[in-house]
């Protein structure tokens, strides 16, 4: 990922859930802007009782979650971002997987968008795409013909 970031220059990192945790790490390491959607906060603390065999719900593939995996996640933790200009966090209060209040507290210095309801998949994400593109520095004239409501 670091080499891809170097190749791209200064990309906006966008991450959801655990991807938000990874994006936070990478953004801090590389001085990049980030937009996080229902991000996981300290996910390594959430695996108590889950060590051992796991099954991918989509493929049926099984794998083993080990203490080393959890430790590797812990090693990626960075201090909370402090720059509201470079960090937006979009949360929905109805997230059934992660309590949005943890992210609200952790990312308190960032630009927070908190919507009532929704869920972990971030309901209505498509209608937010113009805001994401603007944050990425892409002007409305470049996407004004796209009907985001149809997505």
PDB file of C-alpha atoms in Angstrom:
ATOM      1  CA  UNK A   1       0.000   0.000   0.000  1.00  0.00           C
ATOM      2  CA  UNK A   2       2.840   2.385   0.760  1.00  0.00           C
ATOM      3  CA  UNK A   3       4.309   1.903  -2.729  1.00  0.00           C
ATOM      4  CA  UNK A   4       0.889   2.436  -4.319  1.00  0.00           C
ATOM      5  CA  UNK A   5       0.431   5.648  -2.313  1.00  0.00           C
ATOM      6  CA  UNK A   6       3.857   6.810  -3.484  1.00  0.00           C
ATOM      7  CA  UNK A   7       2.881   6.045  -7.082  1.00  0.00           C
ATOM      8  CA  UNK A   8      -0.392   7.976  -6.796  1.00  0.00           C
ATOM      9  CA  UNK A   9       1.075  11.001  -5.061  1.00  0.00           C
ATOM     10  CA  UNK A  10      -1.377  12.374  -2.517  1.00  0.00           C
ATOM     11  CA  UNK A  11      -4.552  10.293  -2.774  1.00  0.00           C
ATOM     12  CA  UNK A  12      -7.563  10.712  -0.528  1.00  0.00           C
ATOM     13  CA  UNK A  13      -7.854   7.535   1.534  1.00  0.00           C
ATOM     14  CA  UNK A  14     -11.397   6.260   1.994  1.00  0.00           C
ATOM     15  CA  UNK A  15     -12.105   3.405   4.358  1.00  0.00           C
ATOM     16  CA  UNK A  16     -15.139   1.794   5.923  1.00  0.00           C
ATOM     17  CA  UNK A  17     -15.192  -0.256   9.129  1.00  0.00           C
ATOM     18  CA  UNK A  18     -11.829  -2.033   9.485  1.00  0.00           C
ATOM     19  CA  UNK A  19     -10.802  -0.257   6.281  1.00  0.00           C
ATOM     20  CA  UNK A  20     -11.255   2.999   8.201  1.00  0.00           C
ATOM     21  CA  UNK A  21      -8.784   1.752  10.812  1.00  0.00           C
ATOM     22  CA  UNK A  22      -6.273   0.913   8.073  1.00  0.00           C
ATOM     23  CA  UNK A  23      -6.887   4.254   6.327  1.00  0.00           C
ATOM     24  CA  UNK A  24      -6.244   6.108   9.590  1.00  0.00           C
ATOM     25  CA  UNK A  25      -2.918   4.321   9.994  1.00  0.00           C
ATOM     26  CA  UNK A  26      -1.869   4.960   6.395  1.00  0.00           C
ATOM     27  CA  UNK A  27      -3.019   8.585   6.429  1.00  0.00           C
ATOM     28  CA  UNK A  28      -1.005   9.325   9.565  1.00  0.00           C
ATOM     29  CA  UNK A  29       2.064   7.538   8.185  1.00  0.00           C
ATOM     30  CA  UNK A  30       1.886   9.406   4.874  1.00  0.00           C
ATOM     31  CA  UNK A  31       0.350  12.774   5.813  1.00  0.00           C
ATOM     32  CA  UNK A  32      -2.773  12.162   3.722  1.00  0.00           C
ATOM     33  CA  UNK A  33      -6.399  13.224   3.891  1.00  0.00           C
ATOM     34  CA  UNK A  34      -8.897  10.554   4.873  1.00  0.00           C
ATOM     35  CA  UNK A  35     -12.629  10.016   4.734  1.00  0.00           C
ATOM     36  CA  UNK A  36     -13.806   7.311   7.099  1.00  0.00           C
ATOM     37  CA  UNK A  37     -17.213   5.632   7.077  1.00  0.00           C
ATOM     38  CA  UNK A  38     -18.342   3.956  10.297  1.00  0.00           C
ATOM     39  CA  UNK A  39     -14.671   3.255  11.118  1.00  0.00           C
ATOM     40  CA  UNK A  40     -13.495   0.660  13.590  1.00  0.00           C
ATOM     41  CA  UNK A  41     -11.704   2.086  16.630  1.00  0.00           C
ATOM     42  CA  UNK A  42      -9.191  -0.156  18.414  1.00  0.00           C
ATOM     43  CA  UNK A  43     -10.497  -3.298  16.652  1.00  0.00           C
ATOM     44  CA  UNK A  44      -7.831  -5.438  18.302  1.00  0.00           C
ATOM     45  CA  UNK A  45      -9.773  -5.033  21.559  1.00  0.00           C
ATOM     46  CA  UNK A  46     -12.906  -6.579  20.025  1.00  0.00           C
ATOM     47  CA  UNK A  47     -11.610 -10.108  19.400  1.00  0.00           C
ATOM     48  CA  UNK A  48     -11.931 -11.548  22.902  1.00  0.00           C
ATOM     49  CA  UNK A  49     -13.701 -14.867  22.519  1.00  0.00           C
ATOM     50  CA  UNK A  50     -13.189 -15.038  18.742  1.00  0.00           C
ATOM     51  CA  UNK A  51      -9.745 -16.622  18.547  1.00  0.00           C
ATOM     52  CA  UNK A  52      -9.687 -19.932  16.708  1.00  0.00           C
ATOM     53  CA  UNK A  53     -11.364 -21.268  13.563  1.00  0.00           C
ATOM     54  CA  UNK A  54     -13.421 -18.775  11.527  1.00  0.00           C
ATOM     55  CA  UNK A  55     -15.571 -19.159   8.420  1.00  0.00           C
ATOM     56  CA  UNK A  56     -15.909 -16.610   5.636  1.00  0.00           C
ATOM     57  CA  UNK A  57     -19.677 -16.093   5.307  1.00  0.00           C
ATOM     58  CA  UNK A  58     -19.444 -15.498   1.564  1.00  0.00           C
ATOM     59  CA  UNK A  59     -16.975 -18.144   0.356  1.00  0.00           C
ATOM     60  CA  UNK A  60     -17.302 -20.746   3.108  1.00  0.00           C
ATOM     61  CA  UNK A  61     -13.496 -20.754   3.407  1.00  0.00           C
ATOM     62  CA  UNK A  62     -12.197 -21.438   6.919  1.00  0.00           C
ATOM     63  CA  UNK A  63      -9.157 -19.888   8.556  1.00  0.00           C
ATOM     64  CA  UNK A  64      -7.677 -19.497  12.024  1.00  0.00           C
ATOM     65  CA  UNK A  65      -7.754 -16.194  13.934  1.00  0.00           C
ATOM     66  CA  UNK A  66      -4.667 -16.139  16.135  1.00  0.00           C
ATOM     67  CA  UNK A  67      -3.241 -13.903  18.805  1.00  0.00           C
ATOM     68  CA  UNK A  68      -0.604 -12.858  16.222  1.00  0.00           C
ATOM     69  CA  UNK A  69      -3.368 -11.471  13.974  1.00  0.00           C
ATOM     70  CA  UNK A  70      -4.785  -9.455  16.854  1.00  0.00           C
ATOM     71  CA  UNK A  71      -1.309  -8.216  17.815  1.00  0.00           C
ATOM     72  CA  UNK A  72      -0.649  -7.153  14.211  1.00  0.00           C
ATOM     73  CA  UNK A  73      -3.839  -5.026  14.319  1.00  0.00           C
ATOM     74  CA  UNK A  74      -2.775  -3.500  17.639  1.00  0.00           C
ATOM     75  CA  UNK A  75       0.561  -2.476  16.152  1.00  0.00           C
ATOM     76  CA  UNK A  76      -1.245  -0.367  13.531  1.00  0.00           C
ATOM     77  CA  UNK A  77      -2.953   1.849  16.111  1.00  0.00           C
ATOM     78  CA  UNK A  78      -1.980   5.505  15.842  1.00  0.00           C
ATOM     79  CA  UNK A  79      -2.980   8.588  17.825  1.00  0.00           C
ATOM     80  CA  UNK A  80      -6.331  10.076  16.877  1.00  0.00           C
ATOM     81  CA  UNK A  81      -6.146  12.514  13.936  1.00  0.00           C
ATOM     82  CA  UNK A  82      -6.208  16.170  14.966  1.00  0.00           C
ATOM     83  CA  UNK A  83      -6.750  17.937  11.632  1.00  0.00           C
ATOM     84  CA  UNK A  84     -10.393  18.584  10.705  1.00  0.00           C
ATOM     85  CA  UNK A  85      -9.292  19.773   7.262  1.00  0.00           C
ATOM     86  CA  UNK A  86      -7.721  16.408   6.425  1.00  0.00           C
ATOM     87  CA  UNK A  87     -10.064  14.011   8.194  1.00  0.00           C
ATOM     88  CA  UNK A  88     -13.799  13.530   7.723  1.00  0.00           C
ATOM     89  CA  UNK A  89     -15.701  10.839   9.585  1.00  0.00           C
ATOM     90  CA  UNK A  90     -19.186   9.800   8.513  1.00  0.00           C
ATOM     91  CA  UNK A  91     -21.177   7.879  11.103  1.00  0.00           C
ATOM     92  CA  UNK A  92     -24.679   6.468  11.329  1.00  0.00           C
ATOM     93  CA  UNK A  93     -26.160   5.979  14.772  1.00  0.00           C
ATOM     94  CA  UNK A  94     -27.981   2.779  13.760  1.00  0.00           C
ATOM     95  CA  UNK A  95     -24.729   0.911  13.061  1.00  0.00           C
ATOM     96  CA  UNK A  96     -25.476  -2.584  14.350  1.00  0.00           C
ATOM     97  CA  UNK A  97     -21.828  -3.702  14.221  1.00  0.00           C
ATOM     98  CA  UNK A  98     -19.898  -0.820  15.795  1.00  0.00           C
ATOM     99  CA  UNK A  99     -21.097   1.684  18.377  1.00  0.00           C
ATOM    100  CA  UNK A 100     -20.729   5.008  16.559  1.00  0.00           C
ATOM    101  CA  UNK A 101     -19.970   6.794  19.846  1.00  0.00           C
ATOM    102  CA  UNK A 102     -16.492   5.229  20.019  1.00  0.00           C
ATOM    103  CA  UNK A 103     -15.614   6.762  16.651  1.00  0.00           C
ATOM    104  CA  UNK A 104     -17.319  10.033  17.594  1.00  0.00           C
ATOM    105  CA  UNK A 105     -15.075  10.283  20.649  1.00  0.00           C
ATOM    106  CA  UNK A 106     -11.857   9.052  19.010  1.00  0.00           C
ATOM    107  CA  UNK A 107     -12.222  11.300  15.961  1.00  0.00           C
ATOM    108  CA  UNK A 108     -13.570  14.298  17.914  1.00  0.00           C
ATOM    109  CA  UNK A 109     -11.023  16.698  16.349  1.00  0.00           C
ATOM    110  CA  UNK A 110     -12.073  15.682  12.831  1.00  0.00           C
ATOM    111  CA  UNK A 111     -14.997  16.862  10.748  1.00  0.00           C
ATOM    112  CA  UNK A 112     -17.832  14.610  11.914  1.00  0.00           C
ATOM    113  CA  UNK A 113     -21.023  13.872   9.994  1.00  0.00           C
ATOM    114  CA  UNK A 114     -23.392  11.937  12.210  1.00  0.00           C
ATOM    115  CA  UNK A 115     -26.709  10.767  10.770  1.00  0.00           C
ATOM    116  CA  UNK A 116     -29.513   9.298  12.846  1.00  0.00           C
ATOM    117  CA  UNK A 117     -30.450   5.745  11.909  1.00  0.00           C
ATOM    118  CA  UNK A 118     -28.765   3.894   9.086  1.00  0.00           C
ATOM    119  CA  UNK A 119     -26.589   0.853   9.636  1.00  0.00           C
ATOM    120  CA  UNK A 120     -23.024  -0.419   9.314  1.00  0.00           C
ATOM    121  CA  UNK A 121     -23.232  -0.415   5.506  1.00  0.00           C
ATOM    122  CA  UNK A 122     -23.938   3.346   5.654  1.00  0.00           C
ATOM    123  CA  UNK A 123     -27.403   3.663   4.184  1.00  0.00           C
ATOM    124  CA  UNK A 124     -27.727   6.336   1.512  1.00  0.00           C
ATOM    125  CA  UNK A 125     -24.016   6.370   0.711  1.00  0.00           C
ATOM    126  CA  UNK A 126     -24.614   7.073  -3.001  1.00  0.00           C
ATOM    127  CA  UNK A 127     -26.282  10.411  -2.265  1.00  0.00           C
ATOM    128  CA  UNK A 128     -23.130  11.404  -0.319  1.00  0.00           C
ATOM    129  CA  UNK A 129     -20.807  10.800  -3.286  1.00  0.00           C
ATOM    130  CA  UNK A 130     -20.776  14.473  -4.382  1.00  0.00           C
ATOM    131  CA  UNK A 131     -19.448  15.417  -0.927  1.00  0.00           C
ATOM    132  CA  UNK A 132     -16.808  12.694  -1.096  1.00  0.00           C
ATOM    133  CA  UNK A 133     -15.713  13.857  -4.560  1.00  0.00           C
ATOM    134  CA  UNK A 134     -15.563  17.479  -3.405  1.00  0.00           C
ATOM    135  CA  UNK A 135     -13.411  16.484  -0.442  1.00  0.00           C
ATOM    136  CA  UNK A 136     -11.131  14.664  -2.890  1.00  0.00           C
ATOM    137  CA  UNK A 137     -10.742  17.932  -4.802  1.00  0.00           C
ATOM    138  CA  UNK A 138     -12.880  16.885  -7.738  1.00  0.00           C
ATOM    139  CA  UNK A 139     -15.041  19.826  -8.804  1.00  0.00           C
ATOM    140  CA  UNK A 140     -18.784  19.514  -9.399  1.00  0.00           C
ATOM    141  CA  UNK A 141     -18.322  20.318 -13.091  1.00  0.00           C
ATOM    142  CA  UNK A 142     -16.551  16.973 -13.464  1.00  0.00           C
ATOM    143  CA  UNK A 143     -19.486  14.949 -12.138  1.00  0.00           C
ATOM    144  CA  UNK A 144     -22.562  17.160 -12.571  1.00  0.00           C
ATOM    145  CA  UNK A 145     -24.074  14.865 -15.209  1.00  0.00           C
ATOM    146  CA  UNK A 146     -24.085  11.831 -12.908  1.00  0.00           C
ATOM    147  CA  UNK A 147     -27.440  11.043 -11.300  1.00  0.00           C
ATOM    148  CA  UNK A 148     -26.296   9.921  -7.850  1.00  0.00           C
ATOM    149  CA  UNK A 149     -29.898   9.257  -6.788  1.00  0.00           C
ATOM    150  CA  UNK A 150     -30.021   6.442  -9.363  1.00  0.00           C
ATOM    151  CA  UNK A 151     -27.049   4.633  -7.821  1.00  0.00           C
TER     152      UNK A 151
END
